[in-house]
Amino acid sequence: MLEIFPMVLGPFGTNAYLLGDTRSHSAVVVDPAWDGELILEEATRRSWHIEQIWLTHAHIDHIGGIAELVKGIQPAPKIAIHPADLPLHSAQGGAALFGMHIGPTPEPNIHLRHGQILRLGEFDFETRHCPGHTPGHVVFCCAAEKVVFCGDVIFWGSIGRTDLPGGDYDTLMLSIHTQILCLPNETRLLSGHGGETTVGYERRENPFLT
Ligand SMILES: [Zn+2]
Ligand SMILES: [Zn+2]
C-alpha cells in the first residue's frame, strides 16, 4: 500500500510529503521543505527507509530541509531534480529574493526528464515537466493511485505565481492544460501549499482556468 503523510513546514507553510510503501518500507520525500529532522522522525517512527528525495522545483521553501534530512540517513538518499532548476538550486533556491539564507544543500544526483518513471516499492511515478512557475518544475504522477504531487503549478482554487525570476504565465497555463487537466477528474492533486484538491474540482471551479 502507498501511504502519504503530509507535513506543513517552514516559514512559507510548505507541504512536504513523506511517501512510504508499506510492504517494502521504502520511502521517498517529495519537497523536504524545512525541518529535515522532523521528516526523518516520522519516517523512523514508521520504520521506513528514505531512499530518494524528489524535488518538484528548487525554491528555497521546497529544499530548505534537505541538508538536515540527508545528514541523518545512511546511505545518503538520491536527490532528483529537473536540470533546468539546477541554477536556482545552486542559488539556495532564490534565498536572497526572500531575504533569507540557508546553508549548503547537497547536490542533486538524479537529473529528471519529461516522462521519466520513478519507483517507490511497487509504485510507478511519471515525471511530467510543467514549466511556468520555474523553468524546471516537474510533477510526479502515480496513475495507479490517481494522485499527483504538483508542487507550485496549481493549488486549490489558484495557480502558481509567475512573477519570480524564470516564471512565465503563458508557459504555466500551457503546462496546466496539457499536463494536469488532461488527467481523470477524480485524480487527487497534492500541492506545495494549501489543501488537497482534484482535477475535476479545479476544472470546474478554478477562477484562473475558466
Ligand atoms: Zn515555488
Ligand atoms: Zn512553494
Short mmCIF file of C-alpha atoms and ligand atoms in Angstrom, two decimals:
data_model
loop_
_atom_site.label_atom_id
_atom_site.label_comp_id
_atom_site.label_asym_id
_atom_site.label_seq_id
_atom_site.Cartn_x
_atom_site.Cartn_y
_atom_site.Cartn_z
CA MET A 1 0.00 0.00 0.00
CA LEU A 2 1.12 3.55 -0.70
CA GLU A 3 0.86 5.73 2.41
CA ILE A 4 1.12 9.51 2.11
CA PHE A 5 1.94 11.63 5.12
CA PRO A 6 1.79 15.41 4.52
CA MET A 7 3.63 17.84 6.77
CA VAL A 8 3.30 21.64 6.71
CA LEU A 9 6.77 23.05 7.35
CA GLY A 10 8.80 26.24 7.27
CA PRO A 11 8.17 29.98 7.03
CA PHE A 12 6.02 29.68 3.88
CA GLY A 13 3.81 26.87 5.16
CA THR A 14 5.03 24.46 2.50
CA ASN A 15 3.66 20.94 2.18
CA ALA A 16 6.35 18.28 2.39
CA TYR A 17 5.14 14.77 1.62
CA LEU A 18 6.57 11.61 3.14
CA LEU A 19 5.58 8.65 0.97
CA GLY A 20 6.00 5.06 2.09
CA ASP A 21 5.43 1.69 0.51
CA THR A 22 4.10 -0.23 3.50
CA ARG A 23 5.18 -3.59 2.07
CA SER A 24 8.86 -2.86 1.40
CA HIS A 25 9.18 0.01 3.94
CA SER A 26 10.86 2.05 1.22
CA ALA A 27 10.14 5.75 1.44
CA VAL A 28 10.54 8.93 -0.56
CA VAL A 29 10.23 12.59 0.43
CA VAL A 30 8.68 14.97 -2.07
CA ASP A 31 9.95 18.51 -1.35
CA PRO A 32 11.68 18.38 2.08
CA ALA A 33 10.53 21.91 2.72
CA TRP A 34 12.13 22.66 6.10
CA ASP A 35 12.97 20.93 9.39
CA GLY A 36 14.55 17.82 7.90
CA GLU A 37 14.89 16.21 11.32
CA LEU A 38 11.09 16.21 11.79
CA ILE A 39 10.62 14.43 8.47
CA LEU A 40 13.23 11.85 9.45
CA GLU A 41 11.50 11.32 12.82
CA GLU A 42 8.23 10.48 11.06
CA ALA A 43 9.98 8.01 8.77
CA THR A 44 11.80 6.38 11.69
CA ARG A 45 8.55 6.09 13.66
CA ARG A 46 7.14 4.02 10.77
CA SER A 47 10.38 2.02 10.26
CA TRP A 48 10.59 3.46 6.76
CA HIS A 49 13.86 3.93 4.96
CA ILE A 50 14.10 7.12 2.89
CA GLU A 51 15.80 6.14 -0.36
CA GLN A 52 15.17 9.17 -2.53
CA ILE A 53 14.22 12.84 -2.41
CA TRP A 54 12.12 14.10 -5.32
CA LEU A 55 12.00 17.86 -5.90
CA THR A 56 9.13 19.44 -7.81
CA HIS A 57 11.27 22.57 -8.11
CA ALA A 58 14.12 24.34 -6.38
CA HIS A 59 12.57 27.27 -4.50
CA ILE A 60 14.01 27.70 -1.02
CA ASP A 61 10.78 26.69 0.71
CA HIS A 62 10.84 23.30 -1.05
CA ILE A 63 14.53 22.43 -0.49
CA GLY A 64 15.21 24.01 2.93
CA GLY A 65 15.11 20.71 4.84
CA ILE A 66 17.32 18.63 2.55
CA ALA A 67 20.66 19.14 4.32
CA GLU A 68 19.35 18.14 7.77
CA LEU A 69 17.36 15.24 6.36
CA VAL A 70 20.25 13.78 4.38
CA LYS A 71 22.64 14.11 7.34
CA GLY A 72 20.65 11.53 9.29
CA ILE A 73 20.36 8.84 6.60
CA GLN A 74 22.87 6.15 5.56
CA PRO A 75 23.37 5.55 2.70
CA ALA A 76 22.52 9.09 1.63
CA PRO A 77 19.29 9.27 -0.38
CA LYS A 78 19.48 10.21 -4.06
CA ILE A 79 18.13 13.67 -4.89
CA ALA A 80 16.11 14.11 -8.09
CA ILE A 81 15.50 17.42 -9.87
CA HIS A 82 14.94 18.66 -13.43
CA PRO A 83 18.23 20.16 -14.70
CA ALA A 84 16.51 23.42 -15.70
CA ASP A 85 16.13 24.16 -11.96
CA LEU A 86 19.77 23.44 -11.08
CA PRO A 87 20.82 27.13 -11.29
CA LEU A 88 18.03 28.00 -8.84
CA HIS A 89 19.15 25.15 -6.58
CA SER A 90 22.73 26.44 -6.65
CA ALA A 91 21.44 29.91 -5.71
CA GLN A 92 20.00 28.49 -2.43
CA GLY A 93 16.56 28.32 -4.02
CA GLY A 94 16.47 32.08 -4.56
CA ALA A 95 17.02 32.70 -0.83
CA ALA A 96 18.26 36.26 -1.41
CA LEU A 97 14.99 37.17 -3.16
CA PHE A 98 13.12 36.31 0.01
CA GLY A 99 15.71 37.94 2.28
CA MET A 100 16.64 34.54 3.67
CA HIS A 101 19.64 32.28 3.95
CA ILE A 102 20.11 28.53 4.06
CA GLY A 103 23.37 26.64 4.37
CA PRO A 104 24.81 24.50 1.58
CA THR A 105 22.43 21.86 0.27
CA PRO A 106 23.69 18.53 -1.15
CA GLU A 107 23.88 18.44 -4.95
CA PRO A 108 21.05 16.61 -6.73
CA ASN A 109 22.34 13.45 -8.43
CA ILE A 110 19.32 12.38 -10.49
CA HIS A 111 18.55 14.69 -13.42
CA LEU A 112 14.94 14.20 -14.41
CA ARG A 113 13.50 14.34 -17.92
CA HIS A 114 9.89 14.53 -19.02
CA GLY A 115 8.34 11.06 -18.98
CA GLN A 116 10.93 9.54 -16.66
CA ILE A 117 9.49 6.88 -14.36
CA LEU A 118 10.50 6.94 -10.70
CA ARG A 119 9.79 3.93 -8.49
CA LEU A 120 8.78 3.62 -4.85
CA GLY A 121 8.38 -0.04 -3.94
CA GLU A 122 5.80 -1.37 -6.39
CA PHE A 123 4.53 2.08 -7.40
CA ASP A 124 5.48 3.93 -10.57
CA PHE A 125 5.51 7.73 -10.69
CA GLU A 126 5.69 9.50 -14.02
CA THR A 127 7.70 12.74 -14.16
CA ARG A 128 5.88 15.45 -16.11
CA HIS A 129 7.72 18.67 -16.97
CA CYS A 130 5.45 21.61 -16.05
CA PRO A 131 7.46 24.84 -16.50
CA GLY A 132 5.98 28.28 -15.84
CA HIS A 133 6.40 28.74 -12.07
CA THR A 134 10.07 27.82 -12.51
CA PRO A 135 11.79 26.57 -15.70
CA GLY A 136 12.49 23.11 -14.29
CA HIS A 137 9.25 22.48 -12.40
CA VAL A 138 8.03 18.89 -12.61
CA VAL A 139 5.08 17.00 -11.13
CA PHE A 140 5.04 13.35 -10.07
CA CYS A 141 2.02 11.39 -11.21
CA CYS A 142 1.07 7.94 -9.87
CA ALA A 143 -1.67 6.77 -12.25
CA ALA A 144 -2.39 3.59 -10.29
CA GLU A 145 -3.18 5.60 -7.16
CA LYS A 146 -4.71 8.52 -9.10
CA VAL A 147 -2.56 11.08 -7.32
CA VAL A 148 -0.24 13.87 -8.49
CA PHE A 149 2.32 15.77 -6.43
CA CYS A 150 2.07 19.06 -8.24
CA GLY A 151 4.25 21.49 -6.27
CA ASP A 152 3.51 25.12 -7.10
CA VAL A 153 1.86 24.57 -10.52
CA ILE A 154 -1.74 24.54 -9.30
CA PHE A 155 -3.43 24.98 -5.91
CA TRP A 156 -6.94 24.62 -4.56
CA GLY A 157 -8.70 27.45 -6.42
CA SER A 158 -5.48 29.09 -7.58
CA ILE A 159 -2.33 28.71 -9.67
CA GLY A 160 1.39 29.18 -9.10
CA ARG A 161 2.85 32.67 -9.21
CA THR A 162 4.78 33.60 -12.33
CA ASP A 163 6.36 36.89 -11.23
CA LEU A 164 9.55 35.36 -9.81
CA PRO A 165 12.68 35.00 -11.98
CA GLY A 166 12.22 32.23 -14.56
CA GLY A 167 8.42 32.39 -14.26
CA ASP A 168 6.14 32.80 -17.28
CA TYR A 169 2.34 32.97 -17.23
CA ASP A 170 1.63 31.56 -20.72
CA THR A 171 4.05 28.70 -20.12
CA LEU A 172 2.37 27.89 -16.80
CA MET A 173 -1.11 27.86 -18.38
CA LEU A 174 0.11 25.55 -21.15
CA SER A 175 1.62 23.21 -18.53
CA ILE A 176 -1.62 23.13 -16.52
CA HIS A 177 -3.77 22.40 -19.57
CA THR A 178 -1.51 19.81 -21.20
CA GLN A 179 -0.12 18.03 -18.13
CA ILE A 180 -2.72 18.35 -15.34
CA LEU A 181 -6.24 18.99 -16.66
CA CYS A 182 -5.98 16.08 -19.13
CA LEU A 183 -5.89 13.64 -16.19
CA PRO A 184 -9.07 11.89 -14.98
CA ASN A 185 -11.40 14.14 -12.93
CA GLU A 186 -11.03 12.09 -9.76
CA THR A 187 -7.22 12.47 -9.73
CA ARG A 188 -6.06 13.94 -6.41
CA LEU A 189 -3.82 16.99 -6.59
CA LEU A 190 -1.42 17.35 -3.65
CA SER A 191 0.07 20.82 -3.96
CA GLY A 192 3.05 22.59 -2.45
CA HIS A 193 0.80 24.87 -0.39
CA GLY A 194 -2.73 24.60 0.99
CA GLY A 195 -5.22 21.76 0.99
CA GLU A 196 -5.77 18.84 -1.31
CA THR A 197 -7.96 19.19 -4.41
CA THR A 198 -8.85 17.22 -7.55
CA VAL A 199 -8.54 17.71 -11.30
CA GLY A 200 -12.34 17.76 -11.68
CA TYR A 201 -12.85 20.39 -8.97
CA GLU A 202 -10.21 22.69 -10.46
CA ARG A 203 -11.55 22.20 -13.98
CA ARG A 204 -14.98 23.38 -12.77
CA GLU A 205 -14.19 25.91 -10.06
CA ASN A 206 -10.70 27.37 -10.50
CA PRO A 207 -11.22 31.03 -11.47
CA PHE A 208 -7.86 31.13 -13.29
CA LEU A 209 -8.82 28.27 -15.59
CA THR A 210 -12.32 29.14 -16.73
ZN ZN B 1 7.81 27.77 -5.73
ZN ZN B 2 6.29 26.97 -2.75
#
